[in-house]
Amino acid sequence: MGQSEKGITPSRGSFASRFGIIAAAAGSAIGLGNIWRFPYLTGQNGGAAFLLVYLLFIIGIGIPVMLSEFVLGRATQRNPVGAFKMLEPGKPWFLVGFMGVLAAFVILAFYGAVAGWTMEYLANSVTNAFSGKTTEEIATMFDTFLAHGYRPVFWQLFFMFLTALIVWAGVEKGIEKYAKVLTPMLLVIVLLLDFKALTLEGGTPGLQFLFSPDFSKLSSNSILEALGQAFFSLSIGMGTLITYGSYIRKSENLPKSAVIVSFSDTLVAVLAGVAIFPAVFAFGIAPGSGPELVFKTLPMIFQQMTGGMVFAALFFILLLVAALTSSISILEVVVVYAMEELRWGRKKATLIATLVVSFFGVICALSWSKTASWIIFDKNVFDLFDFAASNILLPLGGLFIVIYLGWFYGKGRVWREISNRGTLSARFLHVYMFVVKYVAPVAIAAVFLHGFGVF
Ligand code: PHE
């Protein structure tokens, strides 16, 4: 295959440092999924019990799937479709990769819309638009914005433009540089918000909601939502981390990276919850409000802070960057697929993928306006995309990935990747193989069938 000394095919980029890969993968994982999606789902699904199930899925399914993706990516040095084609020529396994490419389109369409909302809120922060408003007025502000039509679309397109710009520049120059500095900064500002939220009067029920479980609030759909959120938040099930895995040097410790990335991702989600739920209760916002929860809650916290306008602006900038380091990892899947399988240039691939995603993105951004408020299966297009990607495409992708690794790839090859050809200890190999062979596939299949009412 013509490998260079780093073990990377010369024509492909690679991450230059240990911190680079962890930062880039954590940059992909940490994003709107932690700060927007996790709180809103936790709110809708009754709080602590949902959090507990979510944590279980992260540990029992999420980390093993992430490691499996790193293994397949680094071993094959390919995009998700190419990886399966190389490993299993002439067999239908490459369809798993295609499903990932499809998921990338679906996710990026609504992800760009939400990222657009953060840009509107950044603009609002800078112009001090939240100042002196009541909870009611802040809520109306968001609803009016969503119903507005062209503003959400404008921001969504602007965000896609930024995403495309970075992906256009390529791996080393783009992804790694941004992720390294800005992801840790986001953590700091979320901690500041936590501190403020914990001192809010009337916020304690929020902490109870988040940490004291009431299992009667869990429906079978909640369990599916928790699984979907684990996949979404960790960026797994669609080959993002196969793609990033293909940029990891042969000397990196894959299991350790998977654990660090999953842990940081989960930490940010929980800390976001700690910031948001006390405020939800203190200001009398309904925890089950849905996708708008965070956008109606956070401005209220900022309002209560001295120098709130500055914090608000800083927060929305960092959230925007977190969204960018995730969106580039999604677009990268499509672009590398087109480059390697269709032999397109990076620029052509970026341009065409961005145009297609943006088309669907506009429809998502318009979901609350009169122009395109179509209802399909009881959901608007935005909710439908969100649901289908996270709760169907990602878990299904993850299911096939672990089945492949557990039953077809071979223990010897798994050992080679996770021990770096015997240079690292891999004592947990048996446990890991047991999980990917039995535990994870059975759990994913069971949650899936249960969630869709099969049993
Ligand atoms: N994990 C990202 C987030 O939490 C979203 C994402 C999903 C990124 C799937 C890549 C693949 O925001």
CSV table of N, CA and C in Angstrom, one decimal, residues 146 291 363-364 366-369 372-387:
chain,number,residue,atom,x,y,z
A,146,LEU,N,-37.8,31.6,14.7
A,146,LEU,CA,-38.0,30.3,14.0
A,146,LEU,C,-39.1,30.5,12.9
A,291,PRO,N,-36.7,21.0,21.3
A,291,PRO,CA,-35.5,21.6,20.8
A,291,PRO,C,-35.2,23.0,21.2
A,363,ILE,N,-34.6,23.3,4.1
A,363,ILE,CA,-35.9,22.8,4.4
A,363,ILE,C,-36.0,22.6,5.9
A,364,CYS,N,-35.0,22.1,6.5
A,364,CYS,CA,-35.0,21.9,8.0
A,364,CYS,C,-35.1,23.3,8.7
A,366,LEU,N,-36.5,25.8,7.7
A,366,LEU,CA,-37.8,26.4,7.5
A,366,LEU,C,-39.0,25.6,8.1
A,367,SER,N,-38.6,24.6,8.9
A,367,SER,CA,-39.6,23.7,9.4
A,367,SER,C,-40.7,24.4,10.3
A,368,TRP,N,-40.4,25.5,10.8
A,368,TRP,CA,-41.3,26.2,11.7
A,368,TRP,C,-42.0,27.4,11.0
A,369,SER,N,-41.6,27.6,9.8
A,369,SER,CA,-42.2,28.7,9.1
A,369,SER,C,-43.4,28.3,8.3
A,372,ALA,N,-42.5,26.0,4.6
A,372,ALA,CA,-42.1,24.6,4.4
A,372,ALA,C,-42.5,23.8,5.6
A,373,SER,N,-43.6,24.1,6.3
A,373,SER,CA,-43.9,23.4,7.5
A,373,SER,C,-44.6,22.1,7.2
A,374,TRP,N,-44.1,21.2,6.4
A,374,TRP,CA,-44.7,20.0,6.1
A,374,TRP,C,-44.6,19.0,7.3
A,375,ILE,N,-45.7,18.2,7.4
A,375,ILE,CA,-45.7,17.2,8.5
A,375,ILE,C,-45.6,15.8,7.9
A,376,ILE,N,-44.6,15.1,8.2
A,376,ILE,CA,-44.5,13.7,7.7
A,376,ILE,C,-44.4,12.8,8.9
A,377,PHE,N,-45.1,11.7,8.9
A,377,PHE,CA,-45.1,10.8,10.1
A,377,PHE,C,-45.3,11.6,11.4
A,378,ASP,N,-46.2,12.6,11.4
A,378,ASP,CA,-46.4,13.3,12.6
A,378,ASP,C,-45.3,14.3,13.0
A,379,LYS,N,-44.3,14.4,12.2
A,379,LYS,CA,-43.2,15.3,12.6
A,379,LYS,C,-42.9,16.3,11.5
A,380,ASN,N,-42.3,17.4,11.9
A,380,ASN,CA,-41.9,18.3,10.8
A,380,ASN,C,-40.6,17.8,10.3
A,381,VAL,N,-40.1,18.4,9.2
A,381,VAL,CA,-38.9,17.8,8.5
A,381,VAL,C,-37.7,17.8,9.4
A,382,PHE,N,-37.5,18.9,10.2
A,382,PHE,CA,-36.4,18.9,11.1
A,382,PHE,C,-36.5,17.8,12.1
A,383,ASP,N,-37.6,17.6,12.8
A,383,ASP,CA,-37.7,16.5,13.8
A,383,ASP,C,-37.6,15.2,13.1
A,384,LEU,N,-38.1,15.0,11.9
A,384,LEU,CA,-38.0,13.7,11.2
A,384,LEU,C,-36.5,13.4,10.9
A,385,PHE,N,-35.8,14.4,10.5
A,385,PHE,CA,-34.4,14.1,10.2
A,385,PHE,C,-33.6,13.8,11.4
A,386,ASP,N,-33.9,14.6,12.5
A,386,ASP,CA,-33.2,14.4,13.8
A,386,ASP,C,-33.5,13.0,14.3
A,387,PHE,N,-34.8,12.6,14.3
A,387,PHE,CA,-35.2,11.3,14.8
A,387,PHE,C,-34.6,10.2,13.9
